[in-house]
Amino acid sequence: DTGVSQDPRHKITKRGQNVTFRCDPISEHNRLYWYRQTLGQGPEFLTYFQNEAQLEKSRLLSDRFSAERPKGSFSTLEIQRTEQGDSAMYLCASSFPTLGVFSYNEQFFGPGTRLTVL
Amino acid sequence: DQQVKQNSPSLSVQEGRISILNCDYTNSMFDYFLWYKKYPAEGPTFLISISSIKDKNEDGRFTVFLNKSAKHLSLHIVPSQPGDSAVYFCAAPETSGSRLTFGEGTQLTVNP
């Protein structure tokens, strides 16, 4: 399977604990994105990387959140001191970069990690 | 500020009939639009897209229409099949060409 993979698929934790999620993108893709989706809403952008460089972070990404992509391949998203409001589906996507206007290389999504904070 | 909006949370149609899913946007700088389909416990899957220099794009049973003056796009599925039952999201890339802004989604149910 050469799609985007995420691990774990489910995570249940207690409030205040730290959690880390992993994403393995499609190997040829140099862009990697993290989104968060809550019930009844569409995915919301968190951050993205081009190779190992983190190029943009959403204001949703508080200082308790940190993402890395150390070698430009897989990425990790860590949440420190989890809160109940962090409960959501965390989605990872990857793509080629888009060159030029009126075009776009679609993002391919992984299955997500569902986080439940008790 | 919700720049991409899907006003219908749900839609139910009979198998074989047409499904029409709607999406409105406010950012006139958007120049590309995508539709994604999402089944439970899976990530969104790209379905079809359209550039703002076009007003229609067709791929098999799926057609997307874009009305730039109204800032409105729609996805038509003809004929609808029970396997099309899923949540459909419209999305647009930010002008930086990077992150996607998604609508809230529409749950489509196709009844046999």
PDB file of C-alpha atoms in Angstrom:
ATOM      1  CA  ASP A   1       0.000   0.000   0.000  1.00  0.00           C
ATOM      2  CA  THR A   2       1.621   3.239  -1.119  1.00  0.00           C
ATOM      3  CA  GLY A   3      -0.911   5.658   0.368  1.00  0.00           C
ATOM      4  CA  VAL A   4      -0.574   7.948   3.360  1.00  0.00           C
ATOM      5  CA  SER A   5      -0.445   6.026   6.633  1.00  0.00           C
ATOM      6  CA  GLN A   6      -1.022   7.245  10.178  1.00  0.00           C
ATOM      7  CA  ASP A   7      -0.306   5.664  13.510  1.00  0.00           C
ATOM      8  CA  PRO A   8      -2.019   5.050  15.824  1.00  0.00           C
ATOM      9  CA  ARG A   9      -5.534   4.951  14.406  1.00  0.00           C
ATOM     10  CA  HIS A  10      -7.060   5.550  17.810  1.00  0.00           C
ATOM     11  CA  LYS A  11      -5.698   7.061  20.992  1.00  0.00           C
ATOM     12  CA  ILE A  12      -7.437   7.445  24.333  1.00  0.00           C
ATOM     13  CA  THR A  13      -5.635   9.460  26.941  1.00  0.00           C
ATOM     14  CA  LYS A  14      -6.283  11.258  30.179  1.00  0.00           C
ATOM     15  CA  ARG A  15      -6.293  15.006  30.431  1.00  0.00           C
ATOM     16  CA  GLY A  16      -2.833  16.377  31.041  1.00  0.00           C
ATOM     17  CA  GLN A  17      -0.975  13.568  29.305  1.00  0.00           C
ATOM     18  CA  ASN A  18       1.209  14.037  26.232  1.00  0.00           C
ATOM     19  CA  VAL A  19       0.469  12.239  22.974  1.00  0.00           C
ATOM     20  CA  THR A  20       2.391  11.837  19.732  1.00  0.00           C
ATOM     21  CA  PHE A  21       1.052  10.863  16.333  1.00  0.00           C
ATOM     22  CA  ARG A  22       3.001   9.723  13.296  1.00  0.00           C
ATOM     23  CA  CYS A  23       2.327  10.241   9.604  1.00  0.00           C
ATOM     24  CA  ASP A  24       4.090   8.548   6.702  1.00  0.00           C
ATOM     25  CA  PRO A  25       3.317  10.373   3.450  1.00  0.00           C
ATOM     26  CA  ILE A  26       3.405   9.068  -0.093  1.00  0.00           C
ATOM     27  CA  SER A  27       7.118   8.728  -0.697  1.00  0.00           C
ATOM     28  CA  GLU A  28       7.360  10.985  -3.759  1.00  0.00           C
ATOM     29  CA  HIS A  29       5.469  13.854  -2.097  1.00  0.00           C
ATOM     30  CA  ASN A  30       7.511  16.643  -0.578  1.00  0.00           C
ATOM     31  CA  ARG A  31       4.575  18.506   0.995  1.00  0.00           C
ATOM     32  CA  LEU A  32       2.978  17.205   4.169  1.00  0.00           C
ATOM     33  CA  TYR A  33      -0.042  18.706   5.934  1.00  0.00           C
ATOM     34  CA  TRP A  34      -1.770  18.253   9.267  1.00  0.00           C
ATOM     35  CA  TYR A  35      -5.476  18.962   9.741  1.00  0.00           C
ATOM     36  CA  ARG A  36      -7.894  18.519  12.617  1.00  0.00           C
ATOM     37  CA  GLN A  37     -11.529  17.543  12.181  1.00  0.00           C
ATOM     38  CA  THR A  38     -14.237  17.725  14.795  1.00  0.00           C
ATOM     39  CA  LEU A  39     -17.744  16.327  14.554  1.00  0.00           C
ATOM     40  CA  GLY A  40     -19.917  18.090  12.003  1.00  0.00           C
ATOM     41  CA  GLN A  41     -17.071  20.198  10.653  1.00  0.00           C
ATOM     42  CA  GLY A  42     -14.697  19.973   7.750  1.00  0.00           C
ATOM     43  CA  PRO A  43     -10.974  19.467   8.286  1.00  0.00           C
ATOM     44  CA  GLU A  44      -9.195  22.543   9.652  1.00  0.00           C
ATOM     45  CA  PHE A  45      -5.626  23.295   8.683  1.00  0.00           C
ATOM     46  CA  LEU A  46      -2.974  23.064  11.383  1.00  0.00           C
ATOM     47  CA  THR A  47       0.419  23.188   9.677  1.00  0.00           C
ATOM     48  CA  TYR A  48       2.381  22.086   6.636  1.00  0.00           C
ATOM     49  CA  PHE A  49       5.905  21.191   5.616  1.00  0.00           C
ATOM     50  CA  GLN A  50       7.788  21.322   2.399  1.00  0.00           C
ATOM     51  CA  ASN A  51      10.522  18.751   2.811  1.00  0.00           C
ATOM     52  CA  GLU A  52      11.781  19.324   6.365  1.00  0.00           C
ATOM     53  CA  ALA A  53      10.839  23.004   6.538  1.00  0.00           C
ATOM     54  CA  GLN A  54       7.669  23.966   8.392  1.00  0.00           C
ATOM     55  CA  LEU A  55       6.306  26.709   6.163  1.00  0.00           C
ATOM     56  CA  GLU A  56       3.026  27.655   7.786  1.00  0.00           C
ATOM     57  CA  LYS A  57       1.233  27.211  11.102  1.00  0.00           C
ATOM     58  CA  SER A  58      -2.389  27.976  11.858  1.00  0.00           C
ATOM     59  CA  ARG A  59      -3.372  30.046  14.872  1.00  0.00           C
ATOM     60  CA  LEU A  60      -5.186  26.860  15.944  1.00  0.00           C
ATOM     61  CA  LEU A  61      -1.763  25.397  16.677  1.00  0.00           C
ATOM     62  CA  SER A  62      -1.275  26.534  20.254  1.00  0.00           C
ATOM     63  CA  ASP A  63       2.060  26.288  22.027  1.00  0.00           C
ATOM     64  CA  ARG A  64       1.023  22.869  23.340  1.00  0.00           C
ATOM     65  CA  PHE A  65       1.205  21.542  19.781  1.00  0.00           C
ATOM     66  CA  SER A  66       4.428  20.853  17.938  1.00  0.00           C
ATOM     67  CA  ALA A  67       5.078  19.176  14.615  1.00  0.00           C
ATOM     68  CA  GLU A  68       8.282  17.947  13.089  1.00  0.00           C
ATOM     69  CA  ARG A  69       9.454  16.397   9.869  1.00  0.00           C
ATOM     70  CA  PRO A  70      13.118  15.831  10.647  1.00  0.00           C
ATOM     71  CA  LYS A  71      14.336  14.210   7.442  1.00  0.00           C
ATOM     72  CA  GLY A  72      11.668  15.378   5.057  1.00  0.00           C
ATOM     73  CA  SER A  73       9.937  12.016   5.144  1.00  0.00           C
ATOM     74  CA  PHE A  74       7.625  11.036   8.020  1.00  0.00           C
ATOM     75  CA  SER A  75       6.200  13.619  10.401  1.00  0.00           C
ATOM     76  CA  THR A  76       5.137  13.641  14.036  1.00  0.00           C
ATOM     77  CA  LEU A  77       2.533  15.787  15.755  1.00  0.00           C
ATOM     78  CA  GLU A  78       2.830  16.071  19.527  1.00  0.00           C
ATOM     79  CA  ILE A  79       0.237  17.500  21.870  1.00  0.00           C
ATOM     80  CA  GLN A  80       1.427  18.309  25.366  1.00  0.00           C
ATOM     81  CA  ARG A  81      -0.823  18.557  28.417  1.00  0.00           C
ATOM     82  CA  THR A  82      -3.864  17.382  26.491  1.00  0.00           C
ATOM     83  CA  GLU A  83      -7.241  18.978  27.147  1.00  0.00           C
ATOM     84  CA  GLN A  84     -10.714  17.621  26.469  1.00  0.00           C
ATOM     85  CA  GLY A  85     -11.075  20.157  23.684  1.00  0.00           C
ATOM     86  CA  ASP A  86      -8.234  18.424  21.846  1.00  0.00           C
ATOM     87  CA  SER A  87     -10.493  15.432  21.195  1.00  0.00           C
ATOM     88  CA  ALA A  88     -10.780  15.223  17.414  1.00  0.00           C
ATOM     89  CA  MET A  89      -9.679  13.348  14.311  1.00  0.00           C
ATOM     90  CA  TYR A  90      -6.151  14.347  13.300  1.00  0.00           C
ATOM     91  CA  LEU A  91      -5.594  13.978   9.581  1.00  0.00           C
ATOM     92  CA  CYS A  92      -2.360  13.957   7.664  1.00  0.00           C
ATOM     93  CA  ALA A  93      -2.115  14.612   3.920  1.00  0.00           C
ATOM     94  CA  SER A  94       0.657  14.827   1.374  1.00  0.00           C
ATOM     95  CA  SER A  95       1.069  16.237  -2.109  1.00  0.00           C
ATOM     96  CA  PHE A  96       3.440  17.512  -4.721  1.00  0.00           C
ATOM     97  CA  PRO A  97       3.828  21.302  -4.653  1.00  0.00           C
ATOM     98  CA  THR A  98       1.604  23.284  -6.980  1.00  0.00           C
ATOM     99  CA  LEU A  99       3.277  25.368  -9.649  1.00  0.00           C
ATOM    100  CA  GLY A 100       1.345  28.187 -11.235  1.00  0.00           C
ATOM    101  CA  VAL A 101      -2.124  29.624 -10.898  1.00  0.00           C
ATOM    102  CA  PHE A 102      -5.374  27.934 -11.916  1.00  0.00           C
ATOM    103  CA  SER A 103      -3.877  24.565 -11.005  1.00  0.00           C
ATOM    104  CA  TYR A 104      -3.479  22.503  -7.899  1.00  0.00           C
ATOM    105  CA  ASN A 105      -1.962  19.164  -6.988  1.00  0.00           C
ATOM    106  CA  GLU A 106      -4.569  17.501  -4.820  1.00  0.00           C
ATOM    107  CA  GLN A 107      -3.757  16.395  -1.333  1.00  0.00           C
ATOM    108  CA  PHE A 108      -3.959  12.719  -0.488  1.00  0.00           C
ATOM    109  CA  PHE A 109      -5.204  12.018   3.011  1.00  0.00           C
ATOM    110  CA  GLY A 110      -4.398   9.283   5.468  1.00  0.00           C
ATOM    111  CA  PRO A 111      -7.065   7.488   7.535  1.00  0.00           C
ATOM    112  CA  GLY A 112      -6.561   9.774  10.506  1.00  0.00           C
ATOM    113  CA  THR A 113      -5.864   9.322  14.210  1.00  0.00           C
ATOM    114  CA  ARG A 114      -8.889   9.673  16.448  1.00  0.00           C
ATOM    115  CA  LEU A 115      -7.920  11.217  19.773  1.00  0.00           C
ATOM    116  CA  THR A 116     -10.184  10.994  22.802  1.00  0.00           C
ATOM    117  CA  VAL A 117      -9.158  12.933  25.896  1.00  0.00           C
ATOM    118  CA  LEU A 118     -10.948  11.813  29.052  1.00  0.00           C
TER     119      LEU A 118
ATOM    120  CA  ASP B   1     -14.889  33.684   9.045  1.00  0.00           C
ATOM    121  CA  GLN B   2     -16.178  30.682   7.095  1.00  0.00           C
ATOM    122  CA  GLN B   3     -14.826  31.225   3.590  1.00  0.00           C
ATOM    123  CA  VAL B   4     -16.272  27.996   2.203  1.00  0.00           C
ATOM    124  CA  LYS B   5     -19.779  27.070   3.220  1.00  0.00           C
ATOM    125  CA  GLN B   6     -22.009  24.090   2.613  1.00  0.00           C
ATOM    126  CA  ASN B   7     -25.451  25.006   3.875  1.00  0.00           C
ATOM    127  CA  SER B   8     -27.043  21.585   3.641  1.00  0.00           C
ATOM    128  CA  PRO B   9     -25.809  19.196   6.334  1.00  0.00           C
ATOM    129  CA  SER B  10     -27.617  16.285   4.709  1.00  0.00           C
ATOM    130  CA  LEU B  11     -29.236  15.137   1.484  1.00  0.00           C
ATOM    131  CA  SER B  12     -31.215  11.998   0.746  1.00  0.00           C
ATOM    132  CA  VAL B  13     -31.937  10.751  -2.787  1.00  0.00           C
ATOM    133  CA  GLN B  14     -33.211   7.609  -4.445  1.00  0.00           C
ATOM    134  CA  GLU B  15     -30.869   5.320  -6.306  1.00  0.00           C
ATOM    135  CA  GLY B  16     -30.685   6.236  -9.985  1.00  0.00           C
ATOM    136  CA  ARG B  17     -31.731   9.855  -9.434  1.00  0.00           C
ATOM    137  CA  ILE B  18     -29.521  12.937  -9.513  1.00  0.00           C
ATOM    138  CA  SER B  19     -27.725  14.170  -6.397  1.00  0.00           C
ATOM    139  CA  ILE B  20     -26.859  17.880  -6.294  1.00  0.00           C
ATOM    140  CA  LEU B  21     -24.529  19.116  -3.580  1.00  0.00           C
ATOM    141  CA  ASN B  22     -23.956  22.834  -3.201  1.00  0.00           C
ATOM    142  CA  CYS B  23     -21.117  24.982  -1.960  1.00  0.00           C
ATOM    143  CA  ASP B  24     -20.688  28.743  -1.600  1.00  0.00           C
ATOM    144  CA  TYR B  25     -17.508  30.703  -1.064  1.00  0.00           C
ATOM    145  CA  THR B  26     -16.696  34.261  -0.109  1.00  0.00           C
ATOM    146  CA  ASN B  27     -13.054  34.665  -1.128  1.00  0.00           C
ATOM    147  CA  SER B  28     -12.949  35.931  -4.713  1.00  0.00           C
ATOM    148  CA  MET B  29      -9.224  35.111  -4.837  1.00  0.00           C
ATOM    149  CA  PHE B  30      -9.897  31.372  -4.829  1.00  0.00           C
ATOM    150  CA  ASP B  31      -8.892  30.059  -8.268  1.00  0.00           C
ATOM    151  CA  TYR B  32      -9.324  26.334  -7.820  1.00  0.00           C
ATOM    152  CA  PHE B  33     -11.888  24.131  -6.125  1.00  0.00           C
ATOM    153  CA  LEU B  34     -11.940  20.496  -5.121  1.00  0.00           C
ATOM    154  CA  TRP B  35     -14.521  17.998  -3.938  1.00  0.00           C
ATOM    155  CA  TYR B  36     -13.591  15.265  -1.494  1.00  0.00           C
ATOM    156  CA  LYS B  37     -15.632  12.280  -0.385  1.00  0.00           C
ATOM    157  CA  LYS B  38     -15.294  10.778   3.086  1.00  0.00           C
ATOM    158  CA  TYR B  39     -16.498   7.432   4.358  1.00  0.00           C
ATOM    159  CA  PRO B  40     -16.645   6.745   8.109  1.00  0.00           C
ATOM    160  CA  ALA B  41     -13.297   5.819   9.670  1.00  0.00           C
ATOM    161  CA  GLU B  42     -11.417   6.830   6.513  1.00  0.00           C
ATOM    162  CA  GLY B  43      -9.661   9.985   5.421  1.00  0.00           C
ATOM    163  CA  PRO B  44     -11.134  12.214   2.709  1.00  0.00           C
ATOM    164  CA  THR B  45     -10.616  10.989  -0.852  1.00  0.00           C
ATOM    165  CA  PHE B  46     -10.220  13.387  -3.766  1.00  0.00           C
ATOM    166  CA  LEU B  47     -13.146  13.185  -6.166  1.00  0.00           C
ATOM    167  CA  ILE B  48     -13.078  15.955  -8.761  1.00  0.00           C
ATOM    168  CA  SER B  49     -11.805  19.500  -9.157  1.00  0.00           C
ATOM    169  CA  ILE B  50     -12.303  22.614 -11.249  1.00  0.00           C
ATOM    170  CA  SER B  51     -10.188  25.601 -12.119  1.00  0.00           C
ATOM    171  CA  SER B  52     -11.787  29.046 -12.017  1.00  0.00           C
ATOM    172  CA  ILE B  53     -11.060  29.481 -15.719  1.00  0.00           C
ATOM    173  CA  LYS B  54     -13.662  26.801 -16.416  1.00  0.00           C
ATOM    174  CA  ASP B  55     -17.335  26.605 -15.566  1.00  0.00           C
ATOM    175  CA  LYS B  56     -17.757  22.854 -15.816  1.00  0.00           C
ATOM    176  CA  ASN B  57     -15.695  19.727 -15.341  1.00  0.00           C
ATOM    177  CA  GLU B  58     -16.997  16.224 -15.878  1.00  0.00           C
ATOM    178  CA  ASP B  59     -15.626  12.849 -14.842  1.00  0.00           C
ATOM    179  CA  GLY B  60     -17.906   9.911 -15.415  1.00  0.00           C
ATOM    180  CA  ARG B  61     -20.979  10.228 -13.209  1.00  0.00           C
ATOM    181  CA  PHE B  62     -19.582  13.313 -11.487  1.00  0.00           C
ATOM    182  CA  THR B  63     -19.823  16.877 -12.811  1.00  0.00           C
ATOM    183  CA  VAL B  64     -18.823  20.044 -11.023  1.00  0.00           C
ATOM    184  CA  PHE B  65     -20.263  23.395 -12.061  1.00  0.00           C
ATOM    185  CA  LEU B  66     -18.745  26.735 -11.105  1.00  0.00           C
ATOM    186  CA  ASN B  67     -20.606  30.062 -11.137  1.00  0.00           C
ATOM    187  CA  LYS B  68     -17.979  32.673 -10.347  1.00  0.00           C
ATOM    188  CA  SER B  69     -20.337  35.628 -10.340  1.00  0.00           C
ATOM    189  CA  ALA B  70     -22.460  33.931  -7.693  1.00  0.00           C
ATOM    190  CA  LYS B  71     -19.422  32.453  -5.909  1.00  0.00           C
ATOM    191  CA  HIS B  72     -21.176  29.107  -6.034  1.00  0.00           C
ATOM    192  CA  LEU B  73     -20.246  25.608  -7.104  1.00  0.00           C
ATOM    193  CA  SER B  74     -22.213  22.408  -7.239  1.00  0.00           C
ATOM    194  CA  LEU B  75     -21.455  18.723  -7.602  1.00  0.00           C
ATOM    195  CA  HIS B  76     -23.861  16.620  -9.646  1.00  0.00           C
ATOM    196  CA  ILE B  77     -23.883  12.841  -9.368  1.00  0.00           C
ATOM    197  CA  VAL B  78     -25.880  11.044 -12.036  1.00  0.00           C
ATOM    198  CA  PRO B  79     -27.064   8.370 -11.571  1.00  0.00           C
ATOM    199  CA  SER B  80     -26.660   8.152  -7.823  1.00  0.00           C
ATOM    200  CA  GLN B  81     -25.696   4.782  -6.363  1.00  0.00           C
ATOM    201  CA  PRO B  82     -25.902   3.475  -2.786  1.00  0.00           C
ATOM    202  CA  GLY B  83     -22.085   3.346  -2.695  1.00  0.00           C
ATOM    203  CA  ASP B  84     -22.056   7.123  -3.120  1.00  0.00           C
ATOM    204  CA  SER B  85     -23.424   7.487   0.412  1.00  0.00           C
ATOM    205  CA  ALA B  86     -20.715   9.464   2.212  1.00  0.00           C
ATOM    206  CA  VAL B  87     -19.884  12.947   3.460  1.00  0.00           C
ATOM    207  CA  TYR B  88     -18.888  15.307   0.653  1.00  0.00           C
ATOM    208  CA  PHE B  89     -16.639  18.298   1.280  1.00  0.00           C
ATOM    209  CA  CYS B  90     -15.870  21.151  -1.039  1.00  0.00           C
ATOM    210  CA  ALA B  91     -12.518  22.811  -0.541  1.00  0.00           C
ATOM    211  CA  ALA B  92     -10.381  25.586  -1.957  1.00  0.00           C
ATOM    212  CA  PRO B  93      -6.652  26.219  -1.664  1.00  0.00           C
ATOM    213  CA  GLU B  94      -5.530  29.436  -0.064  1.00  0.00           C
ATOM    214  CA  THR B  95      -3.969  31.919  -2.438  1.00  0.00           C
ATOM    215  CA  SER B  96      -0.578  30.671  -1.304  1.00  0.00           C
ATOM    216  CA  GLY B  97      -1.463  27.440  -3.081  1.00  0.00           C
ATOM    217  CA  SER B  98      -0.920  25.431   0.017  1.00  0.00           C
ATOM    218  CA  ARG B  99      -3.491  24.713   2.677  1.00  0.00           C
ATOM    219  CA  LEU B 100      -7.054  23.767   1.854  1.00  0.00           C
ATOM    220  CA  THR B 101     -10.065  25.513   3.360  1.00  0.00           C
ATOM    221  CA  PHE B 102     -12.956  23.067   3.669  1.00  0.00           C
ATOM    222  CA  GLY B 103     -16.686  23.490   3.943  1.00  0.00           C
ATOM    223  CA  GLU B 104     -18.608  21.802   6.736  1.00  0.00           C
ATOM    224  CA  GLY B 105     -19.608  18.850   4.580  1.00  0.00           C
ATOM    225  CA  THR B 106     -22.882  17.371   3.338  1.00  0.00           C
ATOM    226  CA  GLN B 107     -23.930  13.836   4.288  1.00  0.00           C
ATOM    227  CA  LEU B 108     -25.355  12.193   1.171  1.00  0.00           C
ATOM    228  CA  THR B 109     -27.540   9.132   1.597  1.00  0.00           C
ATOM    229  CA  VAL B 110     -28.573   7.219  -1.509  1.00  0.00           C
ATOM    230  CA  ASN B 111     -31.471   4.896  -0.798  1.00  0.00           C
ATOM    231  CA  PRO B 112     -31.854   1.656  -2.797  1.00  0.00           C
TER     232      PRO B 112
END
